[in-house]
PDB file of C-alpha atoms and ligand atoms in Angstrom:
ATOM      1  CA  MET A 264      63.250 -19.741   5.874  1.00  0.00           C
ATOM      2  CA  GLN A 265      65.897 -21.593   7.835  1.00  0.00           C
ATOM      3  CA  ILE A 266      66.376 -25.978   7.349  1.00  0.00           C
ATOM      4  CA  ILE A 267      68.036 -26.725  10.494  1.00  0.00           C
ATOM      5  CA  SER A 268      68.934 -30.572  11.262  1.00  0.00           C
ATOM      6  CA  LYS A 269      70.313 -29.934  15.045  1.00  0.00           C
ATOM      7  CA  ILE A 270      68.601 -30.314  17.838  1.00  0.00           C
ATOM      8  CA  GLU A 271      70.950 -27.902  19.746  1.00  0.00           C
ATOM      9  CA  SER A 272      70.055 -25.095  17.070  1.00  0.00           C
ATOM     10  CA  ILE A 273      66.557 -25.674  17.115  1.00  0.00           C
ATOM     11  CA  LYS A 274      66.572 -25.429  21.067  1.00  0.00           C
ATOM     12  CA  ALA A 275      68.405 -22.110  20.795  1.00  0.00           C
ATOM     13  CA  GLN A 276      66.380 -20.603  17.689  1.00  0.00           C
ATOM     14  CA  LEU A 277      63.479 -21.746  19.665  1.00  0.00           C
ATOM     15  CA  SER A 278      64.358 -20.340  22.913  1.00  0.00           C
ATOM     16  CA  LEU A 279      65.046 -16.600  21.619  1.00  0.00           C
ATOM     17  CA  ALA A 280      62.068 -16.428  19.851  1.00  0.00           C
ATOM     18  CA  ARG A 281      59.785 -17.480  22.999  1.00  0.00           C
ATOM     19  CA  LYS A 282      61.787 -14.685  24.563  1.00  0.00           C
ATOM     20  CA  ASN A 283      60.894 -12.281  22.228  1.00  0.00           C
ATOM     21  CA  ASN A 284      57.351 -13.427  23.152  1.00  0.00           C
ATOM     22  CA  ASN A 285      56.784 -15.172  19.440  1.00  0.00           C
ATOM     23  CA  THR A 286      54.208 -17.672  19.309  1.00  0.00           C
ATOM     24  CA  ILE A 287      54.808 -20.880  18.070  1.00  0.00           C
ATOM     25  CA  GLY A 288      52.868 -23.011  15.700  1.00  0.00           C
ATOM     26  CA  PHE A 289      54.092 -26.923  14.593  1.00  0.00           C
ATOM     27  CA  VAL A 290      53.392 -29.020  11.726  1.00  0.00           C
ATOM     28  CA  PRO A 291      55.190 -32.216  11.964  1.00  0.00           C
ATOM     29  CA  THR A 292      54.986 -34.256   8.523  1.00  0.00           C
ATOM     30  CA  MET A 293      57.128 -37.028   7.186  1.00  0.00           C
ATOM     31  CA  GLY A 294      58.077 -35.056   4.005  1.00  0.00           C
ATOM     32  CA  ALA A 295      56.252 -35.779   0.794  1.00  0.00           C
ATOM     33  CA  LEU A 296      54.575 -32.526   1.455  1.00  0.00           C
ATOM     34  CA  HIS A 297      50.785 -32.272  -0.345  1.00  0.00           C
ATOM     35  CA  LYS A 298      48.092 -29.655  -0.504  1.00  0.00           C
ATOM     36  CA  GLY A 299      47.312 -31.851   3.042  1.00  0.00           C
ATOM     37  CA  HIS A 300      49.967 -30.516   4.800  1.00  0.00           C
ATOM     38  CA  LEU A 301      50.199 -27.359   3.235  1.00  0.00           C
ATOM     39  CA  THR A 302      46.616 -26.635   4.698  1.00  0.00           C
ATOM     40  CA  LEU A 303      47.689 -27.244   7.973  1.00  0.00           C
ATOM     41  CA  ILE A 304      50.438 -24.956   7.721  1.00  0.00           C
ATOM     42  CA  GLU A 305      49.006 -22.155   5.987  1.00  0.00           C
ATOM     43  CA  GLN A 306      46.524 -22.385   9.270  1.00  0.00           C
ATOM     44  CA  ALA A 307      49.589 -22.686  11.966  1.00  0.00           C
ATOM     45  CA  LYS A 308      50.894 -19.391  10.093  1.00  0.00           C
ATOM     46  CA  ARG A 309      48.282 -17.316  10.185  1.00  0.00           C
ATOM     47  CA  GLU A 310      47.699 -17.734  13.435  1.00  0.00           C
ATOM     48  CA  ASN A 311      51.075 -18.096  15.504  1.00  0.00           C
ATOM     49  CA  ASN A 312      54.321 -15.450  14.671  1.00  0.00           C
ATOM     50  CA  LYS A 313      57.168 -18.237  14.181  1.00  0.00           C
ATOM     51  CA  VAL A 314      56.271 -21.738  12.355  1.00  0.00           C
ATOM     52  CA  VAL A 315      58.299 -24.799  12.937  1.00  0.00           C
ATOM     53  CA  VAL A 316      57.644 -27.825  10.091  1.00  0.00           C
ATOM     54  CA  SER A 317      59.189 -30.738  11.258  1.00  0.00           C
ATOM     55  CA  ILE A 318      60.343 -33.009   7.795  1.00  0.00           C
ATOM     56  CA  TYR A 319      61.080 -36.705   9.252  1.00  0.00           C
ATOM     57  CA  VAL A 320      59.806 -40.124   8.135  1.00  0.00           C
ATOM     58  CA  ASN A 321      59.884 -41.860  11.474  1.00  0.00           C
ATOM     59  CA  PRO A 322      61.611 -45.692  11.474  1.00  0.00           C
ATOM     60  CA  THR A 323      59.511 -46.660  14.885  1.00  0.00           C
ATOM     61  CA  GLN A 324      56.179 -45.913  13.500  1.00  0.00           C
ATOM     62  CA  PHE A 325      56.190 -48.593  10.566  1.00  0.00           C
ATOM     63  CA  ASN A 326      55.813 -51.877  11.829  1.00  0.00           C
ATOM     64  CA  ASP A 327      56.167 -52.759   8.035  1.00  0.00           C
ATOM     65  CA  LYS A 328      59.765 -52.941   6.438  1.00  0.00           C
ATOM     66  CA  SER A 329      58.919 -52.382   2.838  1.00  0.00           C
ATOM     67  CA  ASP A 330      56.461 -49.357   4.136  1.00  0.00           C
ATOM     68  CA  PHE A 331      59.144 -47.843   5.382  1.00  0.00           C
ATOM     69  CA  ALA A 332      61.490 -48.308   2.547  1.00  0.00           C
ATOM     70  CA  ARG A 333      59.128 -47.029  -0.448  1.00  0.00           C
ATOM     71  CA  TYR A 334      57.842 -44.083   1.695  1.00  0.00           C
ATOM     72  CA  PRO A 335      58.589 -41.680  -0.701  1.00  0.00           C
ATOM     73  CA  ARG A 336      61.546 -38.712   0.585  1.00  0.00           C
ATOM     74  CA  ILE A 337      61.579 -35.622  -1.557  1.00  0.00           C
ATOM     75  CA  LEU A 338      63.401 -33.157   0.743  1.00  0.00           C
ATOM     76  CA  ASP A 339      64.182 -30.981  -2.314  1.00  0.00           C
ATOM     77  CA  LYS A 340      60.826 -30.982  -3.791  1.00  0.00           C
ATOM     78  CA  ASP A 341      59.283 -30.150  -0.280  1.00  0.00           C
ATOM     79  CA  LYS A 342      61.564 -27.319   0.976  1.00  0.00           C
ATOM     80  CA  SER A 343      60.455 -25.279  -2.477  1.00  0.00           C
ATOM     81  CA  LEU A 344      57.570 -26.011  -1.914  1.00  0.00           C
ATOM     82  CA  LEU A 345      57.355 -24.632   1.579  1.00  0.00           C
ATOM     83  CA  GLU A 346      58.953 -21.686  -0.412  1.00  0.00           C
ATOM     84  CA  TYR A 347      55.641 -20.443  -0.684  1.00  0.00           C
ATOM     85  CA  ILE A 348      54.219 -20.669   2.662  1.00  0.00           C
ATOM     86  CA  LEU A 349      57.243 -19.789   5.180  1.00  0.00           C
ATOM     87  CA  ASP A 350      59.137 -17.038   5.195  1.00  0.00           C
ATOM     88  CA  GLU A 351      62.601 -16.164   6.939  1.00  0.00           C
ATOM     89  CA  ASN A 352      61.335 -15.796  10.771  1.00  0.00           C
ATOM     90  CA  ASP A 353      59.848 -19.883   9.996  1.00  0.00           C
ATOM     91  CA  ILE A 354      62.039 -23.084  10.157  1.00  0.00           C
ATOM     92  CA  ILE A 355      62.008 -26.444   8.966  1.00  0.00           C
ATOM     93  CA  PHE A 356      63.234 -29.038  11.054  1.00  0.00           C
ATOM     94  CA  ALA A 357      64.788 -32.212   8.923  1.00  0.00           C
ATOM     95  CA  PRO A 358      66.608 -34.160  11.455  1.00  0.00           C
ATOM     96  CA  LYS A 359      68.513 -37.301  10.214  1.00  0.00           C
ATOM     97  CA  ASP A 360      67.814 -40.810  12.629  1.00  0.00           C
ATOM     98  CA  THR A 361      71.095 -40.519  14.480  1.00  0.00           C
ATOM     99  CA  GLU A 362      69.871 -37.073  15.727  1.00  0.00           C
ATOM    100  CA  MET A 363      66.373 -38.155  16.764  1.00  0.00           C
ATOM    101  CA  TYR A 364      67.218 -42.089  18.150  1.00  0.00           C
ATOM    102  CA  PRO A 365      71.104 -41.265  19.038  1.00  0.00           C
ATOM    103  CA  GLU A 366      70.021 -44.815  21.467  1.00  0.00           C
ATOM    104  CA  PRO A 367      66.521 -46.943  20.818  1.00  0.00           C
ATOM    105  CA  ASP A 368      63.800 -45.447  22.181  1.00  0.00           C
ATOM    106  CA  THR A 369      62.350 -48.254  24.463  1.00  0.00           C
ATOM    107  CA  ARG A 370      60.142 -45.787  26.185  1.00  0.00           C
ATOM    108  CA  ILE A 371      56.254 -47.592  26.206  1.00  0.00           C
ATOM    109  CA  PHE A 372      53.277 -45.144  26.534  1.00  0.00           C
ATOM    110  CA  ASP A 373      49.727 -46.459  28.320  1.00  0.00           C
ATOM    111  CA  LEU A 374      47.476 -44.829  25.334  1.00  0.00           C
ATOM    112  CA  HIS A 375      44.490 -46.069  27.450  1.00  0.00           C
ATOM    113  CA  GLU A 376      43.010 -48.948  24.782  1.00  0.00           C
ATOM    114  CA  LEU A 377      43.149 -45.621  22.188  1.00  0.00           C
ATOM    115  CA  ASP A 378      45.473 -47.929  20.516  1.00  0.00           C
ATOM    116  CA  LYS A 379      43.472 -51.159  20.422  1.00  0.00           C
ATOM    117  CA  THR A 380      41.478 -51.277  17.426  1.00  0.00           C
ATOM    118  CA  MET A 381      41.607 -49.844  13.826  1.00  0.00           C
ATOM    119  CA  GLU A 382      45.085 -48.546  12.715  1.00  0.00           C
ATOM    120  CA  GLY A 383      46.742 -49.658  16.584  1.00  0.00           C
ATOM    121  CA  ALA A 384      44.945 -52.992  16.215  1.00  0.00           C
ATOM    122  CA  HIS A 385      46.732 -53.652  12.443  1.00  0.00           C
ATOM    123  CA  ARG A 386      49.637 -52.300  12.727  1.00  0.00           C
ATOM    124  CA  PRO A 387      51.216 -53.117  15.706  1.00  0.00           C
ATOM    125  CA  GLY A 388      53.216 -50.833  17.716  1.00  0.00           C
ATOM    126  CA  HIS A 389      52.775 -47.982  15.332  1.00  0.00           C
ATOM    127  CA  PHE A 390      50.851 -45.327  17.800  1.00  0.00           C
ATOM    128  CA  ASN A 391      53.961 -46.010  20.440  1.00  0.00           C
ATOM    129  CA  GLY A 392      56.127 -45.276  17.671  1.00  0.00           C
ATOM    130  CA  VAL A 393      54.041 -42.203  16.987  1.00  0.00           C
ATOM    131  CA  ALA A 394      54.123 -41.159  20.690  1.00  0.00           C
ATOM    132  CA  GLN A 395      57.480 -41.973  20.641  1.00  0.00           C
ATOM    133  CA  ILE A 396      58.388 -39.287  17.802  1.00  0.00           C
ATOM    134  CA  VAL A 397      55.509 -36.533  18.996  1.00  0.00           C
ATOM    135  CA  THR A 398      56.368 -36.026  22.356  1.00  0.00           C
ATOM    136  CA  LYS A 399      60.538 -35.924  21.301  1.00  0.00           C
ATOM    137  CA  LEU A 400      59.645 -33.540  18.874  1.00  0.00           C
ATOM    138  CA  PHE A 401      56.944 -31.655  21.715  1.00  0.00           C
ATOM    139  CA  ASP A 402      59.739 -31.671  23.951  1.00  0.00           C
ATOM    140  CA  ILE A 403      62.122 -29.981  21.167  1.00  0.00           C
ATOM    141  CA  VAL A 404      60.049 -27.487  19.740  1.00  0.00           C
ATOM    142  CA  MET A 405      57.567 -26.497  22.723  1.00  0.00           C
ATOM    143  CA  PRO A 406      55.583 -25.281  20.879  1.00  0.00           C
ATOM    144  CA  ASP A 407      51.988 -23.041  21.854  1.00  0.00           C
ATOM    145  CA  LYS A 408      49.635 -24.874  18.943  1.00  0.00           C
ATOM    146  CA  ALA A 409      50.228 -28.397  17.729  1.00  0.00           C
ATOM    147  CA  TYR A 410      48.145 -29.066  13.962  1.00  0.00           C
ATOM    148  CA  PHE A 411      47.239 -32.492  13.173  1.00  0.00           C
ATOM    149  CA  GLY A 412      44.599 -34.128   9.753  1.00  0.00           C
ATOM    150  CA  GLU A 413      41.838 -35.747  10.661  1.00  0.00           C
ATOM    151  CA  LYS A 414      42.473 -38.055   7.771  1.00  0.00           C
ATOM    152  CA  ASP A 415      44.580 -39.903  11.046  1.00  0.00           C
ATOM    153  CA  PHE A 416      41.669 -39.383  12.991  1.00  0.00           C
ATOM    154  CA  GLN A 417      43.027 -42.181  15.747  1.00  0.00           C
ATOM    155  CA  GLN A 418      45.999 -40.430  15.860  1.00  0.00           C
ATOM    156  CA  LEU A 419      44.608 -37.373  16.568  1.00  0.00           C
ATOM    157  CA  ALA A 420      42.793 -38.660  19.391  1.00  0.00           C
ATOM    158  CA  ILE A 421      46.260 -40.370  20.425  1.00  0.00           C
ATOM    159  CA  ILE A 422      47.579 -37.057  20.433  1.00  0.00           C
ATOM    160  CA  LYS A 423      44.490 -35.369  21.989  1.00  0.00           C
ATOM    161  CA  HIS A 424      45.325 -37.948  24.825  1.00  0.00           C
ATOM    162  CA  LEU A 425      48.688 -37.398  25.235  1.00  0.00           C
ATOM    163  CA  VAL A 426      48.748 -33.831  25.558  1.00  0.00           C
ATOM    164  CA  LYS A 427      46.125 -34.408  28.635  1.00  0.00           C
ATOM    165  CA  THR A 428      47.781 -36.849  30.307  1.00  0.00           C
ATOM    166  CA  LEU A 429      51.359 -35.500  29.919  1.00  0.00           C
ATOM    167  CA  HIS A 430      50.218 -32.027  30.821  1.00  0.00           C
ATOM    168  CA  TYR A 431      51.727 -30.645  27.486  1.00  0.00           C
ATOM    169  CA  PRO A 432      50.812 -27.043  27.521  1.00  0.00           C
ATOM    170  CA  ILE A 433      50.079 -26.637  24.170  1.00  0.00           C
ATOM    171  CA  GLU A 434      47.023 -26.715  22.312  1.00  0.00           C
ATOM    172  CA  ILE A 435      46.072 -29.278  19.655  1.00  0.00           C
ATOM    173  CA  ILE A 436      44.481 -28.114  16.144  1.00  0.00           C
ATOM    174  CA  SER A 437      42.261 -30.343  13.932  1.00  0.00           C
ATOM    175  CA  CYS A 438      41.838 -29.962  10.640  1.00  0.00           C
ATOM    176  CA  LYS A 439      39.586 -31.304   8.303  1.00  0.00           C
ATOM    177  CA  THR A 440      40.738 -33.713   5.652  1.00  0.00           C
ATOM    178  CA  ILE A 441      41.844 -32.231   2.245  1.00  0.00           C
ATOM    179  CA  ARG A 442      40.505 -34.429  -1.087  1.00  0.00           C
ATOM    180  CA  GLU A 443      41.716 -34.801  -4.509  1.00  0.00           C
ATOM    181  CA  ASP A 444      39.082 -32.966  -7.190  1.00  0.00           C
ATOM    182  CA  ASP A 445      37.443 -36.489  -7.677  1.00  0.00           C
ATOM    183  CA  GLY A 446      37.653 -36.734  -3.583  1.00  0.00           C
ATOM    184  CA  LEU A 447      40.113 -39.165  -2.887  1.00  0.00           C
ATOM    185  CA  ALA A 448      42.103 -37.654   0.719  1.00  0.00           C
ATOM    186  CA  MET A 449      45.099 -36.323  -0.102  1.00  0.00           C
ATOM    187  CA  SER A 450      48.321 -38.991   1.227  1.00  0.00           C
ATOM    188  CA  SER A 451      51.942 -39.021   0.441  1.00  0.00           C
ATOM    189  CA  ARG A 452      51.486 -42.001  -0.721  1.00  0.00           C
ATOM    190  CA  ASN A 453      48.511 -41.890  -3.389  1.00  0.00           C
ATOM    191  CA  ALA A 454      52.070 -41.109  -5.281  1.00  0.00           C
ATOM    192  CA  LEU A 455      53.150 -44.755  -4.958  1.00  0.00           C
ATOM    193  CA  LEU A 456      49.753 -45.624  -6.971  1.00  0.00           C
ATOM    194  CA  THR A 457      49.887 -46.625 -10.833  1.00  0.00           C
ATOM    195  CA  ASP A 458      47.575 -44.815 -12.393  1.00  0.00           C
ATOM    196  CA  GLU A 459      44.943 -47.584 -12.905  1.00  0.00           C
ATOM    197  CA  GLN A 460      45.158 -47.742  -9.008  1.00  0.00           C
ATOM    198  CA  ARG A 461      45.008 -44.211  -8.572  1.00  0.00           C
ATOM    199  CA  LYS A 462      41.327 -44.298 -11.023  1.00  0.00           C
ATOM    200  CA  ASN A 463      39.974 -47.286  -8.787  1.00  0.00           C
ATOM    201  CA  ALA A 464      40.775 -45.697  -5.075  1.00  0.00           C
ATOM    202  CA  VAL A 465      38.275 -43.129  -6.068  1.00  0.00           C
ATOM    203  CA  LEU A 466      35.834 -45.362  -4.785  1.00  0.00           C
ATOM    204  CA  ILE A 467      37.475 -45.433  -1.479  1.00  0.00           C
ATOM    205  CA  SER A 468      35.760 -41.682  -0.883  1.00  0.00           C
ATOM    206  CA  GLN A 469      32.697 -42.208  -2.761  1.00  0.00           C
ATOM    207  CA  THR A 470      31.131 -45.438  -1.045  1.00  0.00           C
ATOM    208  CA  LEU A 471      32.223 -43.591   2.055  1.00  0.00           C
ATOM    209  CA  SER A 472      30.615 -40.727   1.200  1.00  0.00           C
ATOM    210  CA  LYS A 473      27.548 -42.546  -0.364  1.00  0.00           C
ATOM    211  CA  SER A 474      27.150 -44.811   2.534  1.00  0.00           C
ATOM    212  CA  LYS A 475      25.619 -41.662   4.712  1.00  0.00           C
ATOM    213  CA  ASP A 476      22.243 -42.129   2.969  1.00  0.00           C
ATOM    214  CA  PHE A 477      21.545 -45.568   5.031  1.00  0.00           C
ATOM    215  CA  VAL A 478      22.823 -44.439   8.096  1.00  0.00           C
ATOM    216  CA  LYS A 479      19.949 -45.771  10.959  1.00  0.00           C
ATOM    217  CA  LYS A 480      18.057 -47.095   7.849  1.00  0.00           C
ATOM    218  CA  ILE A 481      19.604 -50.238   7.938  1.00  0.00           C
ATOM    219  CA  PRO A 482      21.336 -52.221  10.642  1.00  0.00           C
ATOM    220  CA  LEU A 483      24.644 -51.525  12.053  1.00  0.00           C
ATOM    221  CA  GLN A 484      26.389 -54.799  10.561  1.00  0.00           C
ATOM    222  CA  GLU A 485      24.438 -54.619   7.202  1.00  0.00           C
ATOM    223  CA  PHE A 486      26.157 -51.270   6.907  1.00  0.00           C
ATOM    224  CA  LYS A 487      29.036 -51.897   7.556  1.00  0.00           C
ATOM    225  CA  ASP A 488      28.786 -55.264   5.212  1.00  0.00           C
ATOM    226  CA  TRP A 489      27.931 -53.273   2.134  1.00  0.00           C
ATOM    227  CA  VAL A 490      30.645 -50.605   2.501  1.00  0.00           C
ATOM    228  CA  ILE A 491      33.171 -53.478   2.446  1.00  0.00           C
ATOM    229  CA  ASN A 492      31.250 -55.388  -0.601  1.00  0.00           C
ATOM    230  CA  GLN A 493      31.502 -52.294  -2.120  1.00  0.00           C
ATOM    231  CA  ILE A 494      35.096 -51.716  -2.458  1.00  0.00           C
ATOM    232  CA  ASN A 495      36.240 -55.427  -2.360  1.00  0.00           C
ATOM    233  CA  THR A 496      34.029 -55.972  -5.266  1.00  0.00           C
ATOM    234  CA  ASN A 497      36.784 -53.940  -7.215  1.00  0.00           C
ATOM    235  CA  PRO A 498      39.329 -56.024  -8.341  1.00  0.00           C
ATOM    236  CA  PHE A 499      42.099 -53.202  -7.263  1.00  0.00           C
ATOM    237  CA  LEU A 500      40.827 -52.770  -3.808  1.00  0.00           C
ATOM    238  CA  GLU A 501      40.105 -54.998  -0.459  1.00  0.00           C
ATOM    239  CA  THR A 502      39.456 -53.634   2.625  1.00  0.00           C
ATOM    240  CA  GLU A 503      41.426 -54.470   6.008  1.00  0.00           C
ATOM    241  CA  TYR A 504      38.853 -52.867   7.975  1.00  0.00           C
ATOM    242  CA  PHE A 505      35.968 -50.565   8.342  1.00  0.00           C
ATOM    243  CA  GLU A 506      34.995 -49.734  11.968  1.00  0.00           C
ATOM    244  CA  LEU A 507      32.418 -47.217  13.537  1.00  0.00           C
ATOM    245  CA  SER A 508      33.703 -45.876  16.376  1.00  0.00           C
ATOM    246  CA  ASP A 509      31.985 -43.030  18.543  1.00  0.00           C
ATOM    247  CA  SER A 510      34.258 -39.419  17.356  1.00  0.00           C
ATOM    248  CA  GLN A 511      34.915 -38.112  21.166  1.00  0.00           C
ATOM    249  CA  THR A 512      35.575 -42.068  22.937  1.00  0.00           C
ATOM    250  CA  LEU A 513      36.732 -44.059  20.099  1.00  0.00           C
ATOM    251  CA  HIS A 514      34.704 -46.938  21.387  1.00  0.00           C
ATOM    252  CA  THR A 515      33.546 -49.358  18.678  1.00  0.00           C
ATOM    253  CA  ILE A 516      30.056 -49.008  17.606  1.00  0.00           C
ATOM    254  CA  TYR A 517      27.625 -51.931  17.389  1.00  0.00           C
ATOM    255  CA  GLN A 518      24.059 -50.143  17.084  1.00  0.00           C
ATOM    256  CA  TRP A 519      23.413 -46.582  15.951  1.00  0.00           C
ATOM    257  CA  GLU A 520      21.510 -45.807  19.275  1.00  0.00           C
ATOM    258  CA  SER A 521      25.245 -45.782  20.833  1.00  0.00           C
ATOM    259  CA  SER A 522      26.362 -42.695  19.699  1.00  0.00           C
ATOM    260  CA  LYS A 523      25.402 -39.505  18.107  1.00  0.00           C
ATOM    261  CA  GLU A 524      28.546 -38.708  16.040  1.00  0.00           C
ATOM    262  CA  ILE A 525      30.115 -41.950  14.757  1.00  0.00           C
ATOM    263  CA  ILE A 526      33.618 -41.854  13.081  1.00  0.00           C
ATOM    264  CA  ALA A 527      33.347 -44.157  10.101  1.00  0.00           C
ATOM    265  CA  CYS A 528      36.959 -44.974   9.888  1.00  0.00           C
ATOM    266  CA  ILE A 529      38.666 -47.851   6.867  1.00  0.00           C
ATOM    267  CA  ALA A 530      42.050 -49.094   5.729  1.00  0.00           C
ATOM    268  CA  VAL A 531      42.139 -50.116   2.052  1.00  0.00           C
ATOM    269  CA  LYS A 532      44.938 -52.157   0.359  1.00  0.00           C
ATOM    270  CA  VAL A 533      45.215 -50.768  -3.010  1.00  0.00           C
ATOM    271  CA  GLY A 534      47.488 -53.165  -4.623  1.00  0.00           C
ATOM    272  CA  LYS A 535      50.635 -52.922  -2.182  1.00  0.00           C
ATOM    273  CA  ILE A 536      49.830 -49.599  -1.087  1.00  0.00           C
ATOM    274  CA  ARG A 537      47.729 -49.011   2.060  1.00  0.00           C
ATOM    275  CA  LEU A 538      45.597 -45.871   2.373  1.00  0.00           C
ATOM    276  CA  ILE A 539      43.326 -44.636   5.271  1.00  0.00           C
ATOM    277  CA  ASP A 540      40.135 -42.108   4.855  1.00  0.00           C
ATOM    278  CA  ASN A 541      37.149 -41.778   7.289  1.00  0.00           C
ATOM    279  CA  ILE A 542      33.799 -40.003   7.625  1.00  0.00           C
ATOM    280  CA  LYS A 543      31.703 -38.239  10.423  1.00  0.00           C
ATOM    281  CA  LEU A 544      28.252 -39.813  10.006  1.00  0.00           C
ATOM    282  CA  PHE A 545      25.718 -38.111  12.226  1.00  0.00           C
ATOM    283  CA  VAL A 546      23.097 -40.890  13.633  1.00  0.00           C
TER     284      VAL A 546
HETATM  285  P1  AMP B 726      52.229 -37.299   7.787  1.00  0.00           P
HETATM  286  O1  AMP B 726      52.641 -36.379   6.887  1.00  0.00           O
HETATM  287  O2  AMP B 726      51.746 -38.172   6.832  1.00  0.00           O
HETATM  288  O3  AMP B 726      52.324 -37.618   8.534  1.00  0.00           O
HETATM  289  O4  AMP B 726      51.369 -35.858   8.107  1.00  0.00           O
HETATM  290  C1  AMP B 726      51.719 -35.467   8.413  1.00  0.00           C
HETATM  291  C2  AMP B 726      49.995 -33.921   9.114  1.00  0.00           C
HETATM  292  O5  AMP B 726      49.124 -33.683   7.912  1.00  0.00           O
HETATM  293  C3  AMP B 726      48.883 -35.373  10.047  1.00  0.00           C
HETATM  294  O6  AMP B 726      48.627 -34.191  11.112  1.00  0.00           O
HETATM  295  C4  AMP B 726      48.387 -35.481   9.201  1.00  0.00           C
HETATM  296  O7  AMP B 726      46.453 -35.921   9.834  1.00  0.00           O
HETATM  297  C5  AMP B 726      48.318 -34.302   8.061  1.00  0.00           C
HETATM  298  N1  AMP B 726      47.491 -34.961   7.287  1.00  0.00           N
HETATM  299  C6  AMP B 726      47.410 -35.525   5.984  1.00  0.00           C
HETATM  300  N2  AMP B 726      47.144 -35.690   4.890  1.00  0.00           N
HETATM  301  C7  AMP B 726      46.313 -35.118   5.054  1.00  0.00           C
HETATM  302  C8  AMP B 726      45.034 -34.397   4.639  1.00  0.00           C
HETATM  303  N3  AMP B 726      44.685 -35.148   2.859  1.00  0.00           N
HETATM  304  N4  AMP B 726      44.460 -33.870   5.070  1.00  0.00           N
HETATM  305  C9  AMP B 726      44.810 -32.937   6.220  1.00  0.00           C
HETATM  306  N5  AMP B 726      45.427 -32.974   6.546  1.00  0.00           N
HETATM  307  C10 AMP B 726      46.182 -34.130   6.477  1.00  0.00           C
END
């Protein structure tokens, strides 16, 4: 695999690959790779002749400066993990900030209210930053297929919206959330948890999983309160939001009858570390 940091050089490589009828699969990441990322990359590898993995911690999507500062950056370790999956035909694109933002990006995206709830409401500017970097990367890589995880469910919906409204000829492939053996959703931020925080964080996925038994059996507000209380009674955890939305439109649901397939999304603070997870509820 090749490691490229310059836009002009990856564009030249990919243009040649396209001329030779290669299909290009793209997996954007912020590095600190784990099995969740690797599963996306393996799928991209199976479905394309050439795979590009970008590793870039995008500053414009961080509303919290200390979250950006502490985000794990372990490029050498990432490279060694990727050596097992990628071959000489594939590319790691790891640009510097000056390459991606030679000047500030002032673009404001109309995300059709998809950014007004959940992560969007709690992380102002986050999804505009995601839209800035993803469109820049799409313009550079021009992949046939791009792979995103359902772990970031709202992000996935926003990317599908961007591709549709900006007419990108890219197929967006969504991939299931990969979990640790005890159920905790894999995340680069898990590495920042202390052992004790890590042990207690499992309550997030356990509670979501248990909540399935109560769908439609109790009023929706009671259901939400139950989940939040379960988590907040643990001294290590504090729920930031727990929202139920239609999985297609992402419109907030106030009654069970309003949707056939609900996506229940949660954000929880574990000390200073913020983790997100979600579960589909079939009504
Ligand atoms: P990140 O590096 O956190 O920006 O994630 C890069 C991509 O990997 C995004 O599309 C994420 O949704 C996806 N991803 C992260 N964690 C997981 C996971 N546990 N399971 C599946 N996909 C994931």
